[in-house]
Tab-separated table of C-alpha atoms in Angstrom:
chain	number	residue	atom	x	y	z
A	1177	MET	CA	68.524	113.014	178.220
A	1178	LEU	CA	68.935	110.413	175.455
A	1179	LYS	CA	68.718	107.617	178.025
A	1180	GLN	CA	65.417	109.018	179.370
A	1181	ALA	CA	63.999	109.260	175.840
A	1182	LEU	CA	64.969	105.640	175.125
A	1183	VAL	CA	63.386	104.463	178.389
A	1184	ALA	CA	60.181	106.378	177.583
A	1185	ALA	CA	60.097	104.888	174.066
A	1186	ALA	CA	60.639	101.384	175.456
A	1187	LEU	CA	57.754	101.849	177.886
A	1188	LEU	CA	55.430	103.051	175.108
A	1189	LEU	CA	56.343	100.279	172.655
A	1190	PRO	CA	54.259	97.523	174.320
A	1191	ALA	CA	51.223	99.850	174.337
A	1192	ALA	CA	51.625	100.417	170.612
A	1193	PHE	CA	51.640	96.668	169.982
A	1194	ALA	CA	48.678	96.123	172.310
A	1195	THR	CA	46.536	98.421	170.161
A	1196	ALA	CA	47.828	97.007	166.869
A	1197	HIS	CA	44.935	95.743	164.852
A	1198	GLU	CA	46.547	93.749	162.064
A	1199	TYR	CA	46.654	90.094	161.084
A	1200	SER	CA	48.754	87.947	158.745
A	1201	ALA	CA	48.350	84.604	156.992
A	1202	GLY	CA	50.916	83.486	154.462
A	1203	ASP	CA	51.578	86.417	152.134
A	1204	LEU	CA	48.397	88.211	153.164
A	1205	HIS	CA	48.211	91.038	155.665
A	1206	ILE	CA	44.794	92.222	156.902
A	1207	ALA	CA	44.756	95.732	158.327
A	1208	HIS	CA	42.318	97.319	160.789
A	1209	PRO	CA	39.031	95.425	160.528
A	1210	TRP	CA	36.277	97.803	161.649
A	1211	SER	CA	32.546	98.362	161.654
A	1212	LEU	CA	30.296	101.216	162.672
A	1213	ALA	CA	28.224	100.851	165.809
A	1214	LEU	CA	24.840	99.423	164.873
A	1215	PRO	CA	22.005	101.959	165.054
A	1216	PRO	CA	18.941	100.663	166.971
A	1217	ASN	CA	16.756	100.334	163.861
A	1218	ALA	CA	19.363	98.867	161.459
A	1219	PRO	CA	18.815	95.181	160.644
A	1220	ASN	CA	22.330	94.602	159.230
A	1221	VAL	CA	25.857	95.874	159.628
A	1222	ALA	CA	28.920	96.030	157.367
A	1223	ALA	CA	32.549	95.223	158.192
A	1224	TYR	CA	35.586	96.710	156.462
A	1225	PHE	CA	39.358	96.090	156.258
A	1226	ILE	CA	42.242	96.142	153.784
A	1227	VAL	CA	43.922	93.003	152.451
A	1228	HIS	CA	47.535	93.469	151.340
A	1229	ASN	CA	48.873	90.618	149.179
A	1230	ASN	CA	52.652	90.812	149.614
A	1231	GLY	CA	53.208	87.616	147.622
A	1232	ALA	CA	53.905	86.788	143.999
A	1233	VAL	CA	50.734	84.684	143.607
A	1234	ASP	CA	47.103	85.802	143.487
A	1235	ASP	CA	44.749	84.700	146.237
A	1236	ARG	CA	40.975	84.877	146.567
A	1237	LEU	CA	38.635	85.580	149.482
A	1238	LEU	CA	36.053	82.822	149.134
A	1239	SER	CA	33.714	83.522	152.041
A	1240	VAL	CA	33.358	84.909	155.556
A	1241	ASP	CA	31.576	83.892	158.726
A	1242	THR	CA	31.015	85.204	162.229
A	1243	PRO	CA	29.420	83.745	165.340
A	1244	ILE	CA	27.236	86.858	165.714
A	1245	SER	CA	25.174	85.954	162.625
A	1246	SER	CA	24.208	82.891	160.633
A	1247	ASP	CA	24.506	84.929	157.416
A	1248	ALA	CA	27.647	86.918	156.527
A	1249	GLN	CA	28.173	87.739	152.854
A	1250	LEU	CA	30.693	89.366	150.550
A	1251	HIS	CA	29.205	92.415	148.806
A	1252	GLU	CA	30.299	95.142	146.428
A	1253	HIS	CA	28.902	98.431	145.173
A	1254	VAL	CA	28.161	98.613	141.445
A	1255	LYS	CA	26.846	101.378	139.257
A	1256	THR	CA	23.507	100.561	137.612
A	1257	ALA	CA	22.573	101.464	134.029
A	1258	ASN	CA	20.886	104.650	135.280
A	1259	GLY	CA	24.003	105.700	137.215
A	1260	ALA	CA	22.772	104.827	140.709
A	1261	MET	CA	24.969	102.889	143.124
A	1262	GLN	CA	23.651	99.533	144.308
A	1263	MET	CA	25.007	96.804	146.575
A	1264	GLN	CA	25.136	93.229	145.360
A	1265	ARG	CA	26.428	89.948	146.712
A	1266	VAL	CA	29.572	88.462	145.143
A	1267	ASP	CA	30.764	84.869	145.285
A	1268	SER	CA	34.395	85.758	145.989
A	1269	VAL	CA	36.916	88.599	145.780
A	1270	ALA	CA	40.245	88.367	143.940
A	1271	VAL	CA	43.317	89.506	145.861
A	1272	PRO	CA	45.970	90.062	143.170
A	1273	ALA	CA	49.649	89.448	143.911
A	1274	GLY	CA	51.462	92.583	145.049
A	1275	LYS	CA	48.217	94.562	145.373
A	1276	ASP	CA	45.811	95.795	148.041
A	1277	VAL	CA	42.069	95.213	148.077
A	1278	ALA	CA	40.060	97.672	150.150
A	1279	PHE	CA	36.878	96.591	151.866
A	1280	ALA	CA	35.441	100.033	152.535
A	1281	PRO	CA	32.208	102.003	152.373
A	1282	SER	CA	31.019	102.234	148.743
A	1283	ALA	CA	33.372	99.390	147.739
A	1284	TYR	CA	33.725	95.724	148.666
A	1285	HIS	CA	32.461	94.993	152.183
A	1286	VAL	CA	31.242	92.186	154.400
A	1287	MET	CA	27.510	92.325	155.061
A	1288	ILE	CA	26.437	90.776	158.360
A	1289	LEU	CA	22.726	90.086	158.143
A	1290	GLN	CA	20.439	89.999	161.175
A	1291	PRO	CA	23.154	89.874	163.875
A	1292	GLN	CA	21.944	87.923	166.895
A	1293	ASP	CA	24.061	89.573	169.588
A	1294	ARG	CA	23.564	93.301	169.022
A	1295	SER	CA	25.393	94.105	172.276
A	1296	LEU	CA	28.690	93.349	170.488
A	1297	LEU	CA	27.913	96.030	167.908
A	1298	THR	CA	28.363	99.020	170.199
A	1299	ASP	CA	31.250	101.489	170.274
A	1300	GLY	CA	34.425	100.016	171.747
A	1301	LYS	CA	33.421	96.354	171.406
A	1302	ARG	CA	34.946	93.755	169.077
A	1303	PHE	CA	33.567	90.686	167.374
A	1304	PRO	CA	35.274	87.817	165.505
A	1305	LEU	CA	35.103	87.501	161.730
A	1306	THR	CA	36.730	84.575	159.905
A	1307	LEU	CA	37.987	85.199	156.370
A	1308	HIS	CA	38.326	82.081	154.200
A	1309	PHE	CA	41.050	82.502	151.559
A	1310	GLU	CA	41.748	80.067	148.742
A	1311	ARG	CA	45.527	79.929	149.304
A	1312	ALA	CA	46.217	81.541	152.697
A	1313	GLY	CA	43.487	79.566	154.462
A	1314	ASP	CA	41.331	80.823	157.304
A	1315	VAL	CA	42.140	84.009	159.189
A	1316	THR	CA	40.075	85.080	162.186
A	1317	VAL	CA	40.227	88.803	162.887
A	1318	GLN	CA	38.651	90.933	165.591
A	1319	VAL	CA	36.452	93.654	164.098
A	1320	ALA	CA	36.634	96.878	166.115
A	1321	VAL	CA	33.241	98.551	166.452
A	1322	GLN	CA	33.532	102.328	166.254
A	1323	GLN	CA	31.122	105.210	166.693
A	1324	GLN	CA	32.638	106.966	163.667
A	1325	ALA	CA	34.436	105.811	160.539
A	1326	PRO	CA	38.238	106.134	160.581
A	1327	ALA	CA	39.680	109.271	159.004
A	1328	GLY	CA	39.404	109.101	155.229
A	1329	GLN	CA	36.512	106.632	155.277
A	1330	SER	CA	32.906	107.473	154.535
A	1331	ASP	CA	30.557	107.066	157.468
A	1332	HIS	CA	27.802	105.598	155.303
A	1333	GLN	CA	26.170	102.741	157.179
A	1334	HIS	CA	25.129	99.803	155.017
A	1335	ALA	CA	21.695	98.508	155.868
A	1336	HIS	CA	19.903	96.251	153.419
């Protein structure tokens, strides 16, 4: 019985790695880049992920780019003087040593403006996104396009 369980586990292990959606560069670990499927009338789309800095030195995300758009920007949500939430572009995002930075709905996110190939922004597709870090260098990830936000994430679609 134990032998059968071990054989079954060994057969499932490659499948688990095939669906893994994580990337590393230096001390940085980028987990599950995702985006919502682009609605027909939305001009822009947002991408999300989590950056884990496992090192002892701070890093900084300087910029992003993707071949599906000539304009990809780092954005954050901020509260205005009247208490409303508003998105604004940021020049870079600090990734403190030993900490996580979440790129998530209503937080930091990557805004992809006027994507040229909308066919890549449908459920089940993936598109490349290159993250340019000050210390870790460039990391190209594959953003998984999903019909719904992952559990625990808001399904708010960013559209400027």
